Coordinates of C-alpha atoms (C1' of nucleotides) in Angstrom, one line a residue:
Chain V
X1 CA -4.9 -32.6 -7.4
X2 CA -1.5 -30.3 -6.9
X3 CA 1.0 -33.6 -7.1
X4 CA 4.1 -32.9 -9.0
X5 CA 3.7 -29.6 -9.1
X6 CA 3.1 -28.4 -5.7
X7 CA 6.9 -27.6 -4.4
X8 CA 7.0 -25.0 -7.3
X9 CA 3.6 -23.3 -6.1
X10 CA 5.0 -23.8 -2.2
X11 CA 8.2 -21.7 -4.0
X12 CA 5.5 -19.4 -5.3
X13 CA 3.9 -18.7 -2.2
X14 CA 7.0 -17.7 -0.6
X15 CA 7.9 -15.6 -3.0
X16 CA 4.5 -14.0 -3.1
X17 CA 4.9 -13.7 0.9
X18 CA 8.5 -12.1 0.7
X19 CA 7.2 -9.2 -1.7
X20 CA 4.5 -8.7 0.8
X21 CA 6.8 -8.4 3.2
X22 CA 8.6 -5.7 1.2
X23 CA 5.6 -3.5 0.6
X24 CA 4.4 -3.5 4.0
X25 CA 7.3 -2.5 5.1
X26 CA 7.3 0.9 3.1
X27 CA 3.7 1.3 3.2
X28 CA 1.8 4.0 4.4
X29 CA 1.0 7.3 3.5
X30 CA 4.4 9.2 4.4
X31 CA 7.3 6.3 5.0
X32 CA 9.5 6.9 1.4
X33 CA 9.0 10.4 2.2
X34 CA 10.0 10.0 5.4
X35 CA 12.8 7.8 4.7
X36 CA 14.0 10.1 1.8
X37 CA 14.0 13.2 4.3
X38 CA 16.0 10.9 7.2
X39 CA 18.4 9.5 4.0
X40 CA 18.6 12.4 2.5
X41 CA 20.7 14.7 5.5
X42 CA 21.9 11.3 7.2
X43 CA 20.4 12.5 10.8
X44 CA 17.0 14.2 11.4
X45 CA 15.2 15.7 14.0
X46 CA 11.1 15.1 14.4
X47 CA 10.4 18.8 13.3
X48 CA 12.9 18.5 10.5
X49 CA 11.0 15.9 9.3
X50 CA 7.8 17.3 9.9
X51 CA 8.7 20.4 7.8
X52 CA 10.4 18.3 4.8
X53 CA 7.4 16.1 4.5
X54 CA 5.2 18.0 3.1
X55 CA 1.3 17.6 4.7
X56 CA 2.2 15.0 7.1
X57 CA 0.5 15.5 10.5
X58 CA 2.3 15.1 13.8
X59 CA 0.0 12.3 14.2
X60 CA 0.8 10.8 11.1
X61 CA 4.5 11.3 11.4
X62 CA 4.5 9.9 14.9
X63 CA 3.0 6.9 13.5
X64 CA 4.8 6.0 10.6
X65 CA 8.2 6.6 12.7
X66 CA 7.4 4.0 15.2
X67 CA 6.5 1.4 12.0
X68 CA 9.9 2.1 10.8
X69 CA 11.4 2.0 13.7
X70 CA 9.5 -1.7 14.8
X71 CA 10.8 -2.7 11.0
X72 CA 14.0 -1.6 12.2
X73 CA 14.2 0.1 9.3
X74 CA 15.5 3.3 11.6
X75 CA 17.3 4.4 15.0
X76 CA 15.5 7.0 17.7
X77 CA 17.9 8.9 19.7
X78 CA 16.7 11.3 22.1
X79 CA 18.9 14.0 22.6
X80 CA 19.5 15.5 25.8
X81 CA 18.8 19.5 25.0
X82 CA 16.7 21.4 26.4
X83 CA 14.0 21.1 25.5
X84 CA 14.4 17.7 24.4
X85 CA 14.8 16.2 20.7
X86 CA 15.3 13.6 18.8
X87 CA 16.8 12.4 16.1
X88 CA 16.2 9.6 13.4
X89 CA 18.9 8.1 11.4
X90 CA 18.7 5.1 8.9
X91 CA 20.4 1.8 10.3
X92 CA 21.7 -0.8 8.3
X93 CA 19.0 -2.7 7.6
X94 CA 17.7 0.9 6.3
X95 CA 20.0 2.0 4.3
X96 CA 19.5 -1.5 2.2
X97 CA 16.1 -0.2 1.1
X98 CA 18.4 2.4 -1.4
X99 CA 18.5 -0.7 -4.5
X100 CA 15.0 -1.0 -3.9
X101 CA 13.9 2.4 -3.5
X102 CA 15.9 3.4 -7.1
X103 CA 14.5 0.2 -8.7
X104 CA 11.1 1.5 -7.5
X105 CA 11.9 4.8 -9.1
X106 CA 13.5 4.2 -12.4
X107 CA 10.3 1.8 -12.8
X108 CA 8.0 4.6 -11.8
X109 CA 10.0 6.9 -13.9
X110 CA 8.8 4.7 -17.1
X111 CA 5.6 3.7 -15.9
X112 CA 4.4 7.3 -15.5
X113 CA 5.7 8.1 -19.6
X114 CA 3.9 5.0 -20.1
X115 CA 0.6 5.7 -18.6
X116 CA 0.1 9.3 -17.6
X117 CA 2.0 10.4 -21.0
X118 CA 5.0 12.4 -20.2
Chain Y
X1 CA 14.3 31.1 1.8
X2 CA 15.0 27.5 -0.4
X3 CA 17.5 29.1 -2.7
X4 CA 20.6 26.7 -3.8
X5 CA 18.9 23.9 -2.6
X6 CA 16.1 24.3 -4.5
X7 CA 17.1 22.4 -7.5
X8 CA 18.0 19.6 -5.3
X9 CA 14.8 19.1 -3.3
X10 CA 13.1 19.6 -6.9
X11 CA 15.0 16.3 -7.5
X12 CA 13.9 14.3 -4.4
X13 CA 10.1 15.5 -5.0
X14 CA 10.4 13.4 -8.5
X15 CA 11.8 10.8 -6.6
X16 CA 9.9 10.4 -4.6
X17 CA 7.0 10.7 -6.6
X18 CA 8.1 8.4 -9.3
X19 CA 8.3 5.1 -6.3
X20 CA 5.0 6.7 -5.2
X21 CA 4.1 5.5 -8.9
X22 CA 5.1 2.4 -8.7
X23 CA 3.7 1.5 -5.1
X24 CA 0.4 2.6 -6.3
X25 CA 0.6 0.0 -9.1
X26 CA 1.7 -2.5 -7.1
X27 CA -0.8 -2.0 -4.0
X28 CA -3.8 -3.8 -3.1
X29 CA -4.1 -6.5 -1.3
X30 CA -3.8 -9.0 -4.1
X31 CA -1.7 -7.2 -6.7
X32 CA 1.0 -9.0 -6.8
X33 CA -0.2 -12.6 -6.6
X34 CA -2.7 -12.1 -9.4
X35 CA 0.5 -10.6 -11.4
X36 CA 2.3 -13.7 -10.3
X37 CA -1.0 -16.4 -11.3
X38 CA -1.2 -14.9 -14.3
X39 CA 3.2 -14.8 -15.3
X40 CA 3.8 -17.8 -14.0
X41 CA 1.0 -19.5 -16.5
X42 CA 1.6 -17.1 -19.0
X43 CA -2.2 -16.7 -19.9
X44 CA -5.2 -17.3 -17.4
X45 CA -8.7 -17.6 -17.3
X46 CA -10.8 -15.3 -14.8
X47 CA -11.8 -18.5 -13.2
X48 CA -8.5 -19.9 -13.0
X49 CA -7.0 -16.9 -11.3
X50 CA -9.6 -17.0 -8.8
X51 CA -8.5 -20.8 -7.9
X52 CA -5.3 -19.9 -8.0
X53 CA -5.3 -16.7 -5.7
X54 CA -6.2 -18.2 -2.2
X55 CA -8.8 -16.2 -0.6
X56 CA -10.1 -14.0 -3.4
X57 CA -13.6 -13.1 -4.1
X58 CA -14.8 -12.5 -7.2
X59 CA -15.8 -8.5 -7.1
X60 CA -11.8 -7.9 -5.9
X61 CA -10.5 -9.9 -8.2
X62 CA -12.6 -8.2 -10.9
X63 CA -11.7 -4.6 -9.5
X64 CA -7.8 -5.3 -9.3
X65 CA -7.5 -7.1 -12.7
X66 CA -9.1 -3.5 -13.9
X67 CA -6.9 -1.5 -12.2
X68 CA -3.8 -3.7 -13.6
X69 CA -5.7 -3.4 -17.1
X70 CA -5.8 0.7 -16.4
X71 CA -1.9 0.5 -16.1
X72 CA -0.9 -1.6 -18.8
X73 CA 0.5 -4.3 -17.0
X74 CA -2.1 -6.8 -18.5
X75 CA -3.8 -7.6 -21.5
X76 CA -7.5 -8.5 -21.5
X77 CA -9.0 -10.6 -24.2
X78 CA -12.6 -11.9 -24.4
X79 CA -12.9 -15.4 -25.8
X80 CA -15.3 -16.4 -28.2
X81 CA -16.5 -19.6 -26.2
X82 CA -20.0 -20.9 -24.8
X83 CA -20.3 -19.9 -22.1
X84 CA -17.8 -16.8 -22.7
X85 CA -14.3 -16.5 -20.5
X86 CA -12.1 -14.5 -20.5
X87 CA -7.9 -14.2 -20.8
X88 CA -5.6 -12.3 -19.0
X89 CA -1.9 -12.4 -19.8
X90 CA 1.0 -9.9 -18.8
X91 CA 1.7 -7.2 -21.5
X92 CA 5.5 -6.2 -22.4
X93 CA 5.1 -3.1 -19.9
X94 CA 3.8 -6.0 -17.0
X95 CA 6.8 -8.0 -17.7
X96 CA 9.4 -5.2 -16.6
X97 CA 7.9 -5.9 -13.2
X98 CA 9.7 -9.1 -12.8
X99 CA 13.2 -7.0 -12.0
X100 CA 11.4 -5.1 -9.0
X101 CA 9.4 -7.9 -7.8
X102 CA 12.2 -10.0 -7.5
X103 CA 14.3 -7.3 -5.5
X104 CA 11.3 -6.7 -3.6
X105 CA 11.2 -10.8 -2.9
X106 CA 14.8 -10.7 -2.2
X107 CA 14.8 -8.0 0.1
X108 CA 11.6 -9.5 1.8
X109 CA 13.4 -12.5 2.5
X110 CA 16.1 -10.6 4.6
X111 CA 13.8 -8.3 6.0
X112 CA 11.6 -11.3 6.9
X113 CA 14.6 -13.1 9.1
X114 CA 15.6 -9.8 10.4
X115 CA 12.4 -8.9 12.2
X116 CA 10.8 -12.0 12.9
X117 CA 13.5 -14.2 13.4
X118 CA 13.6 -16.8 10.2
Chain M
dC1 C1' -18.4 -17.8 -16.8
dT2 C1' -17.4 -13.0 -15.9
dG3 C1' -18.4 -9.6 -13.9
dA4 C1' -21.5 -5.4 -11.5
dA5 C1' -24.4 -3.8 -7.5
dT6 C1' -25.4 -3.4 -2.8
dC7 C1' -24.6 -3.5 2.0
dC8 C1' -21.6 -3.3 5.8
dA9 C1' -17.5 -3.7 9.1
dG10 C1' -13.0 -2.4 10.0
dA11 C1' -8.8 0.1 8.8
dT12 C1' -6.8 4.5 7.5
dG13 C1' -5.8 9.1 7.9
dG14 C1' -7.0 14.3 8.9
dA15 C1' -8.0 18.1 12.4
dT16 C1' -7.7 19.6 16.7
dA17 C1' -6.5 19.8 21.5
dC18 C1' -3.7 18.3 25.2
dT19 C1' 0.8 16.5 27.9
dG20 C1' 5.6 16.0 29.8
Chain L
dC1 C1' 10.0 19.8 21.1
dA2 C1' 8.0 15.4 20.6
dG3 C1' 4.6 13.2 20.9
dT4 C1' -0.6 11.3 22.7
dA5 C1' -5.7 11.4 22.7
dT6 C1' -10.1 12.0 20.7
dC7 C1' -13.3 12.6 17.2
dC8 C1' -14.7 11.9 12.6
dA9 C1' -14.8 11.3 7.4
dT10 C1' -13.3 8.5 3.9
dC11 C1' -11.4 4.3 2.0
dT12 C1' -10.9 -0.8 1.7
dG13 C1' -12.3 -5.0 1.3
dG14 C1' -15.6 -9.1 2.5
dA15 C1' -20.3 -11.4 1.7
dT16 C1' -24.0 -11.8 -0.9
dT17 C1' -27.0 -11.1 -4.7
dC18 C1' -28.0 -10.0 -9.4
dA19 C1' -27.1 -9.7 -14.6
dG20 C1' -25.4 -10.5 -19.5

DNA sequence: CTGAATCCAGATGGATACTG
DNA sequence: CAGTATCCATCTGGATTCAG
């Protein structure tokens, strides 16, 4: 069994595993909103955010931050005022998620027509 | 307040709505590699996905192939064997996915050596 | 063979209160 | 302001068993 064709299911795998990677990354609850808020004005402080995300909890917020941050997906800067703040911008690595987050969109876009009706 | 930008924030809300959309189709924890089993044979039986997906049990196989049913992304059709099986195959609407998953596999790959090192 | 039903453990996320 | 801690309800998914 699996002989000739196991380098293209080894290839599958990989794939499958690299599109994991991708939605983990922007799972959760609040991270596209999150990201759309940060992307959206460039810089952004926590209570920016916590305002243009509607429903999210501190808690939540707090949460998902430090996800995207560990992805490295964006940058923490405290600020030194008084009393302190900080701010969230998207790095690099971030700002790459732009293709996919349209191509996520556009798709939605049509599968919404499609299933919910218009 | 919310006056000019009004319009504008209308916009991200669809936005953000519409990848919403296409996460939710997408998620689960094996989504993407029964859509995968499935396009890569072009049709497969119930049993043959289940060999094929390492690791999934029948009830969640039977609950996501639903849920993939519910969207449109696959086509369900009963055989007319003894004992019966079943077919699953992608519909036209299921192959548009192939553009996102690939950008999501792409960007999965990079994200992948990014984070954890290669 | 293709599921549905049941039971159960662990993860997810909300509400609230508290800290530096 | 920017989190952290705690408690708790709900959701998710695995194992097993049952049914058409």
């Amino acid at each position: 069994m699996g002989c000739k064709i196991t380098a293209f299911q080894e290839e599958q795998k990989k794939r499958m595993r690299s599109v994991q990677d991708a939605m983990d990354a922007l799972n959760g609850k609040w991270k596209i909103a999150i990201i759309s808020s940060i992307c959206c004005y460039g810089k952004r402080r926590f209570s920016d955010i916590l305002n243009d995300v509607e429903g999210v909890s501190n808690r939540m917020l707090s949460k998902e931050l430090k996800e995207l941050e560990t992805n490295q997906l964006i940058k923490r800067t405290i600020l030194d005022t008084q009393p302190i703040s900080v701010q969230y911008e998207l790095t690099a690595h971030g700002n790459t998620l732009q293709n996919i987050i349209s191509s996520l969109s556009d798709w939605g876009i049509v599968h919404r027509k499609k299933i919910i009706g218009k």
